XYZ file of C-alpha atoms in Angstrom:
314
model
C 19.069 -2.761 -1.448
C 16.028 -1.611 -3.426
C 12.410 -2.754 -3.105
C 12.238 -3.595 -6.794
C 15.294 -5.830 -6.545
C 13.742 -7.699 -3.622
C 10.550 -8.253 -5.617
C 12.622 -9.595 -8.514
C 14.452 -11.903 -6.127
C 11.138 -13.360 -4.969
C 10.107 -13.832 -8.590
C 13.218 -15.988 -9.039
C 12.888 -17.930 -5.768
C 9.123 -18.383 -5.506
C 7.698 -17.430 -8.917
C 4.374 -19.229 -8.535
C 3.624 -18.145 -4.975
C 0.678 -15.762 -4.696
C 1.921 -12.310 -3.746
C -1.277 -10.262 -3.525
C -4.993 -11.053 -3.276
C -7.781 -8.501 -3.621
C -11.369 -9.633 -4.060
C -11.521 -12.297 -6.747
C -8.149 -11.343 -8.229
C -4.692 -12.538 -7.304
C -1.195 -12.187 -8.715
C 1.965 -14.251 -8.237
C 5.415 -12.848 -7.566
C 6.500 -13.719 -11.112
C 3.456 -11.999 -12.625
C 3.921 -8.933 -10.435
C 7.605 -8.717 -11.310
C 6.899 -8.915 -15.043
C 4.105 -6.326 -14.984
C 6.133 -3.966 -12.813
C 9.037 -4.274 -15.289
C 6.672 -3.299 -18.099
C 5.348 -0.312 -16.144
C 8.847 0.805 -15.170
C 10.187 0.590 -18.722
C 7.132 2.351 -20.141
C 7.493 5.187 -17.614
C 11.200 5.505 -18.402
C 10.419 5.601 -22.122
C 7.976 8.446 -21.457
C 10.637 10.497 -19.702
C 10.119 9.637 -16.042
C 13.583 9.844 -14.518
C 15.446 9.184 -11.295
C 14.130 11.515 -8.585
C 10.913 12.463 -10.389
C 7.634 12.232 -8.491
C 4.714 10.060 -9.610
C 1.434 10.749 -7.820
C -0.840 7.756 -7.308
C -4.508 8.356 -6.466
C -5.942 4.849 -6.377
C -7.926 2.585 -4.051
C -6.358 -0.629 -2.787
C -6.194 -3.259 -5.499
C -3.971 -5.331 -7.780
C -3.502 -2.407 -10.190
C -2.246 -0.216 -7.347
C 0.354 -2.783 -6.268
C 1.481 -3.210 -9.879
C 1.830 0.557 -10.245
C 3.733 1.020 -6.977
C 6.054 -1.860 -7.887
C 6.752 -0.342 -11.282
C 7.450 3.132 -9.934
C 10.034 1.913 -7.403
C 11.962 0.253 -10.244
C 12.349 3.586 -12.088
C 14.029 5.431 -9.216
C 11.136 7.905 -9.118
C 9.338 8.703 -5.864
C 5.761 7.589 -5.327
C 3.446 10.302 -3.979
C 0.587 8.221 -2.544
C -2.802 9.938 -2.314
C -5.845 8.580 -0.531
C -9.101 8.594 -2.543
C -10.710 9.797 0.697
C -8.945 13.155 0.531
C -10.973 16.231 -0.353
C -10.285 17.850 -3.722
C -8.583 20.856 -2.087
C -6.261 18.512 -0.163
C -5.365 16.624 -3.327
C -4.833 19.904 -5.156
C -2.464 21.166 -2.444
C -0.360 17.984 -2.411
C -0.118 17.858 -6.196
C 0.850 21.521 -6.328
C 3.447 21.074 -3.598
C 4.988 17.804 -4.848
C 5.037 18.833 -8.533
C 4.700 15.309 -9.973
C 5.825 14.429 -13.483
C 3.035 11.856 -13.751
C -0.203 10.993 -12.011
C -2.229 7.783 -11.947
C -5.947 7.888 -11.186
C -9.175 5.942 -11.870
C -11.637 7.524 -14.270
C -14.176 8.104 -11.484
C -11.671 10.360 -9.666
C -10.686 12.415 -12.713
C -12.502 15.480 -11.382
C -10.427 15.320 -8.176
C -7.250 16.059 -10.149
C -8.706 18.149 -12.992
C -7.742 21.502 -11.485
C -4.146 20.427 -10.908
C -3.858 18.953 -14.396
C -5.166 22.150 -15.962
C -2.332 24.113 -14.336
C 0.376 21.918 -15.802
C -0.067 20.355 -19.216
C 3.263 18.534 -18.855
C 1.997 15.954 -16.363
C 1.754 12.447 -17.813
C -1.819 11.359 -17.035
C -2.378 7.612 -16.601
C -6.006 6.557 -16.241
C -7.328 3.324 -14.769
C -10.545 2.849 -16.731
C -11.894 4.824 -19.670
C -9.107 7.154 -20.747
C -9.421 10.371 -22.735
C -7.351 11.507 -25.691
C -4.903 13.406 -23.462
C -4.413 10.395 -21.161
C -2.916 6.929 -21.464
C -4.775 3.960 -20.043
C -2.970 1.732 -17.562
C -3.395 -1.372 -19.789
C -1.884 0.534 -22.725
C 1.005 1.672 -20.522
C 1.677 -1.911 -19.478
C 1.432 -3.181 -23.052
C 3.946 -0.563 -24.220
C 6.600 -1.637 -21.724
C 9.378 -4.161 -22.212
C 9.006 -7.069 -19.726
C 12.802 -7.275 -19.362
C 14.275 -5.856 -16.139
C 14.773 -2.078 -16.299
C 18.256 -0.608 -15.742
C 19.632 -1.145 -12.225
C 19.300 1.799 -9.861
C 22.343 3.518 -8.340
C 22.984 3.180 -4.630
C 22.256 6.881 -4.193
C 19.897 8.662 -4.280
C 17.759 6.191 -2.328
C 14.483 8.168 -2.103
C 11.411 5.974 -2.580
C 8.214 7.552 -1.224
C 7.086 11.132 -0.667
C 4.296 10.753 1.870
C 2.272 13.621 3.257
C 1.344 14.054 6.900
C -2.262 14.459 8.012
C -1.807 18.193 8.541
C -3.364 18.278 12.013
C -1.341 21.365 13.020
C -1.274 23.070 9.630
C -0.816 22.190 6.009
C 0.342 18.626 5.226
C 4.112 18.236 5.049
C 5.942 15.994 2.610
C 8.201 13.399 4.225
C 10.607 11.292 2.177
C 11.013 7.617 2.952
C 14.054 5.911 1.445
C 14.299 2.297 0.321
C 16.712 1.711 3.217
C 14.354 3.348 5.724
C 11.357 1.320 4.578
C 13.302 -1.938 4.575
C 14.892 -1.287 7.970
C 11.499 -0.697 9.589
C 9.018 -2.753 7.584
C 11.431 -5.399 6.409
C 13.563 -5.923 9.524
C 12.327 -4.303 12.754
C 8.638 -5.140 12.323
C 9.296 -8.619 11.009
C 11.462 -9.416 14.032
C 9.187 -7.801 16.640
C 6.105 -9.546 15.268
C 7.945 -12.772 14.405
C 6.731 -12.654 10.822
C 7.737 -15.420 8.422
C 7.240 -16.338 4.778
C 4.265 -18.460 5.863
C 2.316 -15.486 7.205
C -0.699 -14.076 5.392
C -0.982 -10.344 6.093
C -4.263 -8.483 5.732
C -3.605 -4.743 5.244
C -6.935 -3.111 6.069
C -5.658 0.445 5.648
C -5.035 2.160 2.294
C -1.638 1.747 0.655
C -1.592 5.554 0.561
C -0.832 5.471 4.300
C 2.620 4.620 5.602
C 1.113 1.691 7.546
C -0.382 0.104 4.442
C 2.784 0.643 2.394
C 4.823 -0.966 5.174
C 2.751 -4.146 4.884
C 3.744 -4.276 1.215
C 7.372 -4.017 2.329
C 6.771 -6.909 4.760
C 5.428 -9.030 1.916
C 8.333 -8.196 -0.390
C 10.969 -8.796 2.274
C 9.576 -12.132 3.423
C 7.910 -13.407 0.272
C 4.610 -13.776 2.084
C 1.062 -13.132 0.875
C -0.645 -9.729 1.161
C -4.437 -9.428 1.330
C -6.300 -6.233 0.406
C -9.852 -4.906 0.236
C -10.762 -2.196 -2.315
C -12.539 -0.426 0.547
C -12.908 -1.579 4.126
C -16.035 -3.522 5.046
C -16.027 -5.045 8.562
C -18.325 -8.003 7.865
C -16.446 -8.899 4.690
C -13.118 -8.474 6.524
C -14.036 -11.271 8.939
C -15.007 -13.516 6.024
C -11.739 -12.690 4.242
C -9.720 -13.669 7.317
C -11.439 -17.048 7.330
C -11.255 -17.627 3.573
C -7.626 -16.554 3.103
C -6.433 -18.036 6.413
C -5.040 -14.669 7.473
C -2.477 -14.790 10.282
C -1.783 -11.054 10.782
C -4.301 -8.203 10.607
C -2.902 -4.685 10.246
C -4.981 -1.554 10.726
C -6.121 1.132 13.124
C -8.096 0.542 16.343
C -11.248 1.937 14.734
C -11.204 -0.923 12.236
C -11.070 -3.497 15.043
C -13.928 -1.684 16.810
C -15.995 -1.801 13.606
C -15.313 -5.534 13.287
C -16.125 -6.481 16.874
C -19.828 -7.382 16.411
C -18.898 -9.667 13.523
C -15.933 -11.176 15.402
C -18.144 -11.942 18.390
C -20.756 -13.505 16.098
C -18.192 -15.700 14.301
C -15.075 -16.063 16.491
C -14.068 -19.296 14.706
C -13.569 -17.270 11.535
C -10.408 -15.931 13.192
C -9.004 -19.379 13.956
C -5.837 -18.785 11.900
C -5.291 -15.220 13.120
C -2.409 -14.972 15.571
C -1.722 -11.225 15.723
C -3.361 -7.833 15.248
C -1.055 -4.833 14.804
C -2.519 -1.339 15.072
C -1.410 2.278 15.087
C -2.836 5.736 14.402
C -4.818 6.211 17.619
C -5.180 4.941 21.176
C -6.683 1.461 21.357
C -9.763 1.704 23.658
C -9.624 -0.598 26.682
C -13.279 -1.724 26.300
C -12.562 -2.866 22.746
C -9.467 -4.746 23.947
C -11.578 -6.517 26.581
C -14.167 -7.576 23.996
C -11.454 -8.713 21.584
C -9.569 -10.867 24.105
C -12.813 -12.407 25.351
C -13.956 -13.329 21.835
C -10.598 -14.546 20.489
C -8.204 -15.103 23.417
C -5.624 -16.782 21.152
C -5.020 -13.555 19.186
C -2.148 -11.295 20.240
C -2.284 -7.501 20.010
C 0.589 -5.142 19.222
C -0.105 -1.406 19.308
C 2.491 1.192 18.417
C 3.063 4.861 17.732
C 4.265 5.845 14.274
C 4.944 8.883 12.106
C 4.777 9.495 8.386
C 8.245 11.042 8.825
C 9.801 8.092 10.642
C 7.597 4.998 10.677
C 7.435 3.055 13.956
C 8.452 5.181 16.929
C 7.583 2.947 19.888
C 5.419 -0.071 20.634
């Protein structure tokens, strides 16, 4: 089973249900499926083929989800890059992964300029004001056929080429397959956390991280709503939980620590929240004590995970 096929299934079953919300924008499953078809077909028309790599350097947002959804339908691998990376880190990953295309906002053009100058064959897709040697994301979408792209073969099943943090050396590329992502994010996590189609999941980490991408898999698998912030703001995060009636918050312990003053000031804002899931670092006991005192109805699930493997233990 492929992620794109699951998205298309949701578009048939629940076309008008909101799939993703970010700021004042939202998109339904039907809208996301159509736009991702257009992106996929446009990429295929421009020569992106099964097994190619497409680097994506974008902040969280609707455009990012549309792009990721389109890439998975081509059979290419997404190479997710965090906008927080230093230019030399971006340059290393792009040089190592050798992408056939790269997507970036116009304000981050300089972060990829050196890599682009080394290879004139990279398809450059710009979110914002594009230059003559680039194609804008709206133009890419407009050029694509909204009909479903050709079905993908069972194998190869590669989906994402994610890079490790490089704490013991240079970052290493780790491939995640459609089957791997669905087994962990779509089955194991959904069962352990008792997720349902009625859940509203707030992914507070970038989609460029395995944790953020896994929340997208949760949403596709279950047909539930995914909430994003372009960049994390703790006070706004509490307001978003209240406004969107979030039931599951996903992030790292540092994010919960940053939110604590605002949670303690407005604990009723978290009335709908039933679970916080965190990974990436040890959850400090003092923060746990403050959290459970402020919102005793909220459960906490902490786990260890790897870019190479996903969830290791909880």
